[in-house]
Amino acid sequence: MMIKKSPLLIFLFFSICIFSQKIITKTINSDYVDDKREIKIYLPEGYDAKEEKNYPLAIVLDAEYLFDAYVGNAVLFAAKDKAPKQIIVGVKMAFTRKKDTYFNRNNGNLTVENKKFYQFLRNEVIFEIESNYKTSPFISIIAEGTSANLATTFLAEQTPIINAYVCINPTFSDFIGTQLQNYNLPGLEKEDNTFYFYTNNSNSFSANKQTKISQLQSGLSSLEIKNFNIINDTINTNSSISAISEAMPRAITKVFEIYSAISMEEFDKNIKDLSPIDAISYLENKYLDIEFLFGSNLGIREQDVFAVEKIVIEKENGDQLLNFGKMILKLFPSSPLGNYYIGRYYEEGKNIKKALYHYKIGYGKMDPADPNADAFYENVLRLGGQ
């Protein structure tokens, strides 16, 4: 009998083959849990301890079945420039999951063993990675079932150490709503940082579980905390396993949306109504956030320059074209774009001599074989230059 293979499974299979050589296995002799614990560490392609570049950290619980899937997705997203490369740590729990994460169902509180495991994650796993590898300030925790319930406990920290909570197929306590209210979530607004909370519901769950998650999602939706991004997802599938495979990339898409190039959705929501100077500031701040959170100094993607170009050119008589051009020249000195915007600025102001000067400099930076070179030179000819 021929077995059909899905494209996702084929991709994950080859990804696992490729990245298996980059995985380090470590044993932590814990002062909190009562046994040795094993973790797996994935270092992204190009990782070099001698370089300045840092990487966001992802802590993946239930590593036996979530680790490879998360790494496979992370590799794909990074390859497509939709997320930064990540250092990924998998915590094995095959034989300890019950004592690590099964909470007290009578009151929703963590058991003594749960608290020990929480301290193990907080004080030993994260400390081990941050002490020995080049991590950025952004930390995600990815968990499923009762592990997802335990992951929410990090929200109780006075100083948040986790940025993104990815709760897949969560099994929350009946008291999760009250617990989250007691965590002073509005206090997150005081932090110069950004946070994400992902949960998924699914018709593959029992009716009771669907109701519980739906109520929590409704409560979270009512929060108005500008830097606490609530991602309420619903996955239509008859398989809870399929829900895991669908939830993971959907969560990554949202958690790292600031990293991606400006989409139509981002432009319509955040940019289109801005003044030119605010649009320029938005662009600069977007990339400052990317560098701070994810350790990725990308400069500014040219496609994002084009995304705000129309606003700068058409609003306020193009008065911000000069500042825009100078910013682009600083970022891309070898590109003709900066000179083009400065030339446009002087042309709008009828200073033809200066406009020609910058158009000629910009054209001089272009390869004559560039299909855009002739179109660029039209700016020179239009103003009577040679």
Tab-separated table of C-alpha atoms in Angstrom:
chain	number	residue	atom	x	y	z
A	1	MET	CA	0.000	0.000	0.000
A	2	MET	CA	1.345	3.461	-0.913
A	3	ILE	CA	1.530	5.933	1.968
A	4	LYS	CA	0.791	9.548	1.122
A	5	LYS	CA	3.169	12.072	2.644
A	6	SER	CA	2.048	15.621	3.384
A	7	PRO	CA	4.348	18.508	2.350
A	8	LEU	CA	4.581	19.606	6.000
A	9	LEU	CA	5.743	16.166	7.142
A	10	ILE	CA	8.275	15.997	4.304
A	11	PHE	CA	9.600	19.462	5.221
A	12	LEU	CA	9.869	18.576	8.906
A	13	PHE	CA	11.630	15.298	8.076
A	14	PHE	CA	14.315	17.019	6.017
A	15	SER	CA	14.577	19.869	8.526
A	16	ILE	CA	15.214	17.369	11.314
A	17	CYS	CA	17.915	15.690	9.216
A	18	ILE	CA	19.553	19.047	8.543
A	19	PHE	CA	19.466	20.519	12.028
A	20	SER	CA	20.162	17.344	13.981
A	21	GLN	CA	23.893	18.070	13.811
A	22	LYS	CA	23.351	21.422	15.552
A	23	ILE	CA	21.638	19.983	18.631
A	24	ILE	CA	23.472	19.787	21.934
A	25	THR	CA	22.248	17.563	24.751
A	26	LYS	CA	22.965	18.618	28.329
A	27	THR	CA	22.144	17.194	31.724
A	28	ILE	CA	21.340	19.615	34.522
A	29	ASN	CA	21.935	18.469	38.098
A	30	SER	CA	19.080	20.383	39.643
A	31	ASP	CA	18.861	21.924	43.102
A	32	TYR	CA	15.072	22.077	42.740
A	33	VAL	CA	13.669	18.947	41.125
A	34	ASP	CA	14.694	15.704	42.720
A	35	ASP	CA	16.477	14.170	39.758
A	36	LYS	CA	18.745	15.007	36.877
A	37	ARG	CA	17.033	16.609	33.923
A	38	GLU	CA	18.031	16.486	30.289
A	39	ILE	CA	17.624	19.391	27.879
A	40	LYS	CA	18.247	19.708	24.141
A	41	ILE	CA	19.689	22.912	22.705
A	42	TYR	CA	19.315	23.902	19.060
A	43	LEU	CA	21.786	26.523	17.846
A	44	PRO	CA	20.742	28.208	14.583
A	45	GLU	CA	22.774	28.065	11.406
A	46	GLY	CA	25.566	30.618	11.496
A	47	TYR	CA	25.695	30.799	15.295
A	48	ASP	CA	29.155	31.962	16.347
A	49	ALA	CA	30.023	32.631	19.978
A	50	LYS	CA	32.670	35.123	18.844
A	51	GLU	CA	30.256	37.360	16.932
A	52	GLU	CA	28.215	40.230	18.379
A	53	LYS	CA	24.889	38.881	17.110
A	54	ASN	CA	22.388	37.642	19.707
A	55	TYR	CA	19.356	35.386	19.303
A	56	PRO	CA	15.929	35.214	20.955
A	57	LEU	CA	15.445	32.205	23.224
A	58	ALA	CA	12.576	29.712	23.007
A	59	ILE	CA	11.914	27.296	25.885
A	60	VAL	CA	9.931	24.319	24.599
A	61	LEU	CA	8.309	22.086	27.208
A	62	ASP	CA	7.280	18.505	26.418
A	63	ALA	CA	10.312	18.286	24.152
A	64	GLU	CA	9.590	14.664	23.246
A	65	TYR	CA	6.943	15.786	20.757
A	66	LEU	CA	7.095	19.605	20.549
A	67	PHE	CA	10.821	20.295	20.146
A	68	ASP	CA	11.407	18.960	16.627
A	69	ALA	CA	8.161	20.482	15.382
A	70	TYR	CA	9.046	23.901	16.784
A	71	VAL	CA	12.598	23.823	15.419
A	72	GLY	CA	11.298	22.798	11.992
A	73	ASN	CA	8.894	25.727	11.946
A	74	ALA	CA	11.522	28.141	13.290
A	75	VAL	CA	13.957	27.142	10.524
A	76	LEU	CA	11.291	27.706	7.875
A	77	PHE	CA	10.186	31.097	9.237
A	78	ALA	CA	13.778	32.306	9.506
A	79	ALA	CA	14.561	31.117	5.967
A	80	LYS	CA	11.577	33.121	4.695
A	81	ASP	CA	12.606	36.204	6.728
A	82	LYS	CA	9.368	36.035	8.730
A	83	ALA	CA	11.055	35.497	12.098
A	84	PRO	CA	14.569	35.794	13.540
A	85	LYS	CA	16.774	32.770	13.994
A	86	GLN	CA	16.306	31.410	17.510
A	87	ILE	CA	18.173	29.457	20.141
A	88	ILE	CA	15.707	26.729	21.088
A	89	VAL	CA	15.800	24.668	24.269
A	90	GLY	CA	13.720	21.555	24.691
A	91	VAL	CA	12.927	20.276	28.191
A	92	LYS	CA	12.318	16.545	28.280
A	93	MET	CA	9.342	15.571	30.453
A	94	ALA	CA	8.243	12.128	29.235
A	95	PHE	CA	8.560	10.512	32.677
A	96	THR	CA	7.933	13.550	34.870
A	97	ARG	CA	5.082	15.421	33.193
A	98	LYS	CA	2.491	14.455	35.775
A	99	LYS	CA	4.449	15.601	38.824
A	100	ASP	CA	5.833	18.615	36.955
A	101	THR	CA	2.569	20.059	35.668
A	102	TYR	CA	-0.553	18.343	37.087
A	103	PHE	CA	-1.947	21.130	39.280
A	104	ASN	CA	-4.341	20.891	42.237
A	105	ARG	CA	-7.755	20.617	40.588
A	106	ASN	CA	-9.581	21.651	43.780
A	107	ASN	CA	-8.164	25.174	43.805
A	108	GLY	CA	-5.986	25.514	40.696
A	109	ASN	CA	-2.824	26.049	42.748
A	110	LEU	CA	0.515	24.571	41.792
A	111	THR	CA	1.547	21.546	43.797
A	112	VAL	CA	4.857	21.439	45.649
A	113	GLU	CA	6.341	19.465	42.743
A	114	ASN	CA	4.936	21.966	40.234
A	115	LYS	CA	6.636	24.810	42.091
A	116	LYS	CA	9.944	22.942	42.085
A	117	PHE	CA	9.702	22.434	38.330
A	118	TYR	CA	8.850	26.107	37.847
A	119	GLN	CA	11.967	27.109	39.795
A	120	PHE	CA	13.992	24.631	37.771
A	121	LEU	CA	12.887	26.346	34.555
A	122	ARG	CA	13.283	29.863	35.907
A	123	ASN	CA	16.531	29.590	37.853
A	124	GLU	CA	18.391	26.775	36.149
A	125	VAL	CA	17.321	26.230	32.534
A	126	ILE	CA	17.070	29.905	31.573
A	127	PHE	CA	20.146	30.760	33.647
A	128	GLU	CA	22.137	27.956	32.002
A	129	ILE	CA	21.337	29.181	28.493
A	130	GLU	CA	21.748	32.902	29.146
A	131	SER	CA	25.073	32.269	30.869
A	132	ASN	CA	26.547	30.200	28.078
A	133	TYR	CA	24.954	31.317	24.818
A	134	LYS	CA	24.358	34.584	22.990
A	135	THR	CA	20.729	35.319	23.786
A	136	SER	CA	18.721	38.489	23.197
A	137	PRO	CA	16.219	39.789	25.803
A	138	PHE	CA	13.231	38.116	24.059
A	139	ILE	CA	12.150	34.778	25.564
A	140	SER	CA	9.260	32.578	24.451
A	141	ILE	CA	7.826	29.595	26.275
A	142	ILE	CA	5.974	26.980	24.248
A	143	ALA	CA	3.825	24.457	26.074
A	144	GLU	CA	0.867	22.124	25.591
A	145	GLY	CA	-1.869	20.739	27.845
A	146	THR	CA	-1.179	21.100	31.572
A	147	SER	CA	2.299	22.419	30.757
A	148	ALA	CA	0.576	25.418	29.172
A	149	ASN	CA	-1.203	26.079	32.456
A	150	LEU	CA	2.106	26.047	34.323
A	151	ALA	CA	3.690	28.375	31.741
A	152	THR	CA	1.166	31.099	32.604
A	153	THR	CA	2.653	31.224	36.112
A	154	PHE	CA	5.542	33.274	34.712
A	155	LEU	CA	3.073	36.144	34.408
A	156	ALA	CA	3.118	36.389	38.203
A	157	GLU	CA	6.723	37.583	38.210
A	158	GLN	CA	7.177	41.146	39.467
A	159	THR	CA	9.692	41.738	36.692
A	160	PRO	CA	8.570	39.791	33.613
A	161	ILE	CA	11.193	37.442	32.190
A	162	ILE	CA	9.043	35.832	29.475
A	163	ASN	CA	7.854	37.795	26.444
A	164	ALA	CA	5.717	35.242	24.611
A	165	TYR	CA	3.428	32.600	26.111
A	166	VAL	CA	2.412	30.028	23.506
A	167	CYS	CA	-0.285	27.850	25.090
A	168	ILE	CA	-1.160	25.094	22.625
A	169	ASN	CA	-4.186	22.865	23.276
A	170	PRO	CA	-4.123	24.211	26.851
A	171	THR	CA	-5.549	22.356	29.824
A	172	PHE	CA	-6.167	25.257	32.185
A	173	SER	CA	-7.364	25.039	35.747
A	174	ASP	CA	-10.962	26.051	36.491
A	175	PHE	CA	-9.490	29.042	38.310
A	176	ILE	CA	-7.249	30.382	35.535
A	177	GLY	CA	-9.300	33.559	35.091
A	178	THR	CA	-8.982	34.539	38.750
A	179	GLN	CA	-5.311	33.635	38.764
A	180	LEU	CA	-4.555	35.859	35.781
A	181	GLN	CA	-6.467	38.736	37.404
A	182	ASN	CA	-4.247	38.383	40.468
A	183	TYR	CA	-1.102	38.683	38.336
A	184	ASN	CA	-1.468	42.465	37.868
A	185	LEU	CA	-1.311	42.260	34.090
A	186	PRO	CA	-1.907	46.023	33.698
A	187	GLY	CA	1.521	46.469	35.284
A	188	LEU	CA	3.029	45.191	32.034
A	189	GLU	CA	2.336	48.609	30.509
A	190	LYS	CA	5.064	50.063	32.700
A	191	GLU	CA	7.606	47.805	31.022
A	192	ASP	CA	9.504	49.110	28.004
A	193	ASN	CA	8.897	45.802	26.291
A	194	THR	CA	6.293	43.829	24.383
A	195	PHE	CA	4.428	40.644	25.351
A	196	TYR	CA	2.301	38.020	23.595
A	197	PHE	CA	-0.215	35.486	24.905
A	198	TYR	CA	-1.388	32.827	22.442
A	199	THR	CA	-4.113	30.264	23.089
A	200	ASN	CA	-5.994	28.039	20.691
A	201	ASN	CA	-9.391	26.466	20.973
A	202	SER	CA	-10.493	23.581	18.772
A	203	ASN	CA	-13.615	21.576	17.988
A	204	SER	CA	-11.480	18.482	18.665
A	205	PHE	CA	-11.650	19.296	22.403
A	206	SER	CA	-14.399	18.211	24.780
A	207	ALA	CA	-17.344	20.596	25.128
A	208	ASN	CA	-16.239	21.501	28.658
A	209	LYS	CA	-12.696	22.313	27.569
A	210	GLN	CA	-13.930	24.395	24.644
A	211	THR	CA	-16.176	26.407	26.960
A	212	LYS	CA	-13.364	27.011	29.459
A	213	ILE	CA	-10.932	28.218	26.790
A	214	SER	CA	-13.621	30.346	25.128
A	215	GLN	CA	-14.408	32.074	28.437
A	216	LEU	CA	-10.738	32.774	29.061
A	217	GLN	CA	-10.263	34.129	25.542
A	218	SER	CA	-13.274	36.428	25.996
A	219	GLY	CA	-11.853	37.715	29.268
A	220	LEU	CA	-8.440	38.323	27.745
A	221	SER	CA	-10.022	40.156	24.803
A	222	SER	CA	-11.494	42.690	27.219
A	223	LEU	CA	-8.048	43.711	28.444
A	224	GLU	CA	-6.713	46.980	27.093
A	225	ILE	CA	-2.986	46.658	27.693
A	226	LYS	CA	-1.203	48.193	24.739
A	227	ASN	CA	1.967	46.085	24.921
A	228	PHE	CA	0.241	42.807	25.900
A	229	ASN	CA	-0.866	41.258	22.614
A	230	ILE	CA	-3.663	38.734	23.012
A	231	ILE	CA	-3.892	36.109	20.257
A	232	ASN	CA	-7.105	34.097	20.518
A	233	ASP	CA	-7.100	31.341	17.939
A	234	THR	CA	-9.639	28.686	16.961
A	235	ILE	CA	-8.592	25.677	14.898
A	236	ASN	CA	-11.208	23.638	13.089
A	237	THR	CA	-10.032	20.050	13.055
A	238	ASN	CA	-11.192	16.708	14.379
A	239	SER	CA	-7.707	15.864	15.646
A	240	SER	CA	-6.039	17.453	18.667
A	241	ILE	CA	-2.691	16.368	17.198
A	242	SER	CA	-3.482	18.258	14.003
A	243	ALA	CA	-4.388	21.255	16.171
A	244	ILE	CA	-0.835	21.216	17.586
A	245	SER	CA	0.730	21.227	14.114
A	246	GLU	CA	-1.518	24.094	13.004
A	247	ALA	CA	-1.229	26.175	16.179
A	248	MET	CA	2.556	26.306	16.206
A	249	PRO	CA	3.166	28.214	12.927
A	250	ARG	CA	0.136	30.419	13.581
A	251	ALA	CA	1.584	31.396	16.947
A	252	ILE	CA	5.043	32.070	15.481
A	253	THR	CA	3.472	34.299	12.825
A	254	LYS	CA	1.905	36.532	15.467
A	255	VAL	CA	4.691	36.467	18.058
A	256	PHE	CA	7.265	37.620	15.513
A	257	GLU	CA	5.036	39.829	13.367
A	258	ILE	CA	7.095	42.915	14.270
A	259	TYR	CA	10.149	41.230	12.733
A	260	SER	CA	8.549	40.699	9.331
A	261	ALA	CA	8.557	43.267	6.563
A	262	ILE	CA	5.605	45.653	6.654
A	263	SER	CA	2.484	43.828	5.482
A	264	MET	CA	-0.656	45.406	4.040
A	265	GLU	CA	-2.352	44.696	7.367
A	266	GLU	CA	0.384	46.471	9.333
A	267	PHE	CA	0.383	49.395	6.907
A	268	ASP	CA	-3.397	49.852	7.050
A	269	LYS	CA	-3.528	49.490	10.827
A	270	ASN	CA	-0.468	51.456	11.925
A	271	ILE	CA	0.946	53.605	9.141
A	272	LYS	CA	-1.403	54.860	6.439
A	273	ASP	CA	-2.896	57.696	8.499
A	274	LEU	CA	0.431	58.933	9.900
A	275	SER	CA	2.100	62.184	8.995
A	276	PRO	CA	5.360	61.867	7.026
A	277	ILE	CA	7.522	62.528	10.083
A	278	ASP	CA	5.558	59.992	12.143
A	279	ALA	CA	5.786	57.426	9.342
A	280	ILE	CA	9.564	57.861	9.263
A	281	SER	CA	9.696	57.534	13.067
A	282	TYR	CA	7.546	54.383	12.906
A	283	LEU	CA	9.968	52.840	10.434
A	284	GLU	CA	13.012	53.735	12.548
A	285	ASN	CA	11.396	52.490	15.767
A	286	LYS	CA	10.307	49.220	14.152
A	287	TYR	CA	13.910	48.353	13.374
A	288	LEU	CA	15.197	49.598	16.724
A	289	ASP	CA	12.711	47.206	18.374
A	290	ILE	CA	13.859	44.358	16.123
A	291	GLU	CA	17.476	44.962	17.091
A	292	PHE	CA	16.714	45.271	20.822
A	293	LEU	CA	14.308	42.332	21.126
A	294	PHE	CA	15.799	39.869	18.674
A	295	GLY	CA	19.453	40.892	18.403
A	296	SER	CA	19.065	41.328	14.632
A	297	ASN	CA	20.588	44.441	13.089
A	298	LEU	CA	18.792	44.395	9.754
A	299	GLY	CA	19.210	48.019	8.796
A	300	ILE	CA	15.882	48.741	7.095
A	301	ARG	CA	14.540	46.521	4.323
A	302	GLU	CA	14.174	48.397	1.053
A	303	GLN	CA	10.615	47.116	0.678
A	304	ASP	CA	9.756	48.827	3.961
A	305	VAL	CA	11.268	52.048	2.641
A	306	PHE	CA	8.908	51.768	-0.328
A	307	ALA	CA	6.006	51.056	2.041
A	308	VAL	CA	6.195	54.548	3.563
A	309	GLU	CA	7.494	56.323	0.453
A	310	LYS	CA	4.068	57.431	-0.797
A	311	ILE	CA	3.210	59.077	2.531
A	312	VAL	CA	6.475	61.041	2.570
A	313	ILE	CA	6.151	62.147	-1.053
A	314	GLU	CA	2.462	63.017	-1.156
A	315	LYS	CA	1.709	64.460	2.288
A	316	GLU	CA	2.758	67.922	3.527
A	317	ASN	CA	4.050	68.917	0.083
A	318	GLY	CA	6.938	66.474	0.425
A	319	ASP	CA	8.565	68.597	3.142
A	320	GLN	CA	10.009	65.486	4.842
A	321	LEU	CA	11.671	64.124	1.706
A	322	LEU	CA	15.013	65.651	2.702
A	323	ASN	CA	15.036	63.942	6.133
A	324	PHE	CA	13.816	60.716	4.564
A	325	GLY	CA	16.578	60.814	1.951
A	326	LYS	CA	19.255	61.512	4.557
A	327	MET	CA	18.049	58.568	6.653
A	328	ILE	CA	18.202	56.258	3.632
A	329	LEU	CA	21.678	57.518	2.677
A	330	LYS	CA	22.900	56.766	6.176
A	331	LEU	CA	21.462	53.250	6.064
A	332	PHE	CA	22.227	52.467	2.419
A	333	PRO	CA	25.082	54.742	1.261
A	334	SER	CA	25.640	52.736	-1.917
A	335	SER	CA	21.959	52.810	-2.903
A	336	PRO	CA	20.584	55.503	-5.239
A	337	LEU	CA	17.369	55.725	-3.189
A	338	GLY	CA	18.608	58.341	-0.708
A	339	ASN	CA	19.804	60.627	-3.496
A	340	TYR	CA	16.516	60.133	-5.328
A	341	TYR	CA	14.435	61.312	-2.355
A	342	ILE	CA	16.735	64.298	-1.746
A	343	GLY	CA	16.546	65.133	-5.444
A	344	ARG	CA	12.738	64.985	-5.267
A	345	TYR	CA	12.824	67.332	-2.279
A	346	TYR	CA	14.855	69.957	-4.132
A	347	GLU	CA	12.812	69.503	-7.300
A	348	GLU	CA	9.577	70.129	-5.376
A	349	GLY	CA	11.204	73.313	-4.050
A	350	LYS	CA	12.213	74.404	-7.578
A	351	ASN	CA	15.918	74.182	-6.715
A	352	ILE	CA	16.773	72.515	-10.011
A	353	LYS	CA	20.543	72.773	-9.629
A	354	LYS	CA	20.600	70.795	-6.366
A	355	ALA	CA	17.980	68.368	-7.641
A	356	LEU	CA	20.095	67.581	-10.704
A	357	TYR	CA	23.179	67.175	-8.530
A	358	HIS	CA	21.560	64.462	-6.404
A	359	TYR	CA	19.856	62.716	-9.309
A	360	LYS	CA	23.239	62.475	-11.063
A	361	ILE	CA	24.937	61.103	-7.936
A	362	GLY	CA	22.174	58.523	-7.567
A	363	TYR	CA	22.432	57.482	-11.199
A	364	GLY	CA	26.204	57.178	-10.840
A	365	LYS	CA	25.706	54.521	-8.175
A	366	MET	CA	23.695	52.323	-10.531
A	367	ASP	CA	24.938	49.529	-12.749
A	368	PRO	CA	24.168	50.442	-16.385
A	369	ALA	CA	22.805	46.904	-16.764
A	370	ASP	CA	20.238	47.569	-14.048
A	371	PRO	CA	16.804	47.555	-15.741
A	372	ASN	CA	15.857	50.546	-13.558
A	373	ALA	CA	18.864	52.650	-14.620
A	374	ASP	CA	17.236	54.193	-17.703
A	375	ALA	CA	14.105	55.089	-15.740
A	376	PHE	CA	16.236	56.716	-13.040
A	377	TYR	CA	18.122	58.746	-15.644
A	378	GLU	CA	14.791	60.190	-16.835
A	379	ASN	CA	14.935	62.381	-13.720
A	380	VAL	CA	18.136	63.966	-15.021
A	381	LEU	CA	16.780	64.448	-18.544
A	382	ARG	CA	13.492	65.866	-17.240
A	383	LEU	CA	15.363	68.701	-15.562
A	384	GLY	CA	17.465	69.456	-18.626
A	385	GLY	CA	20.590	67.617	-17.518
A	386	GLN	CA	22.875	65.557	-19.713
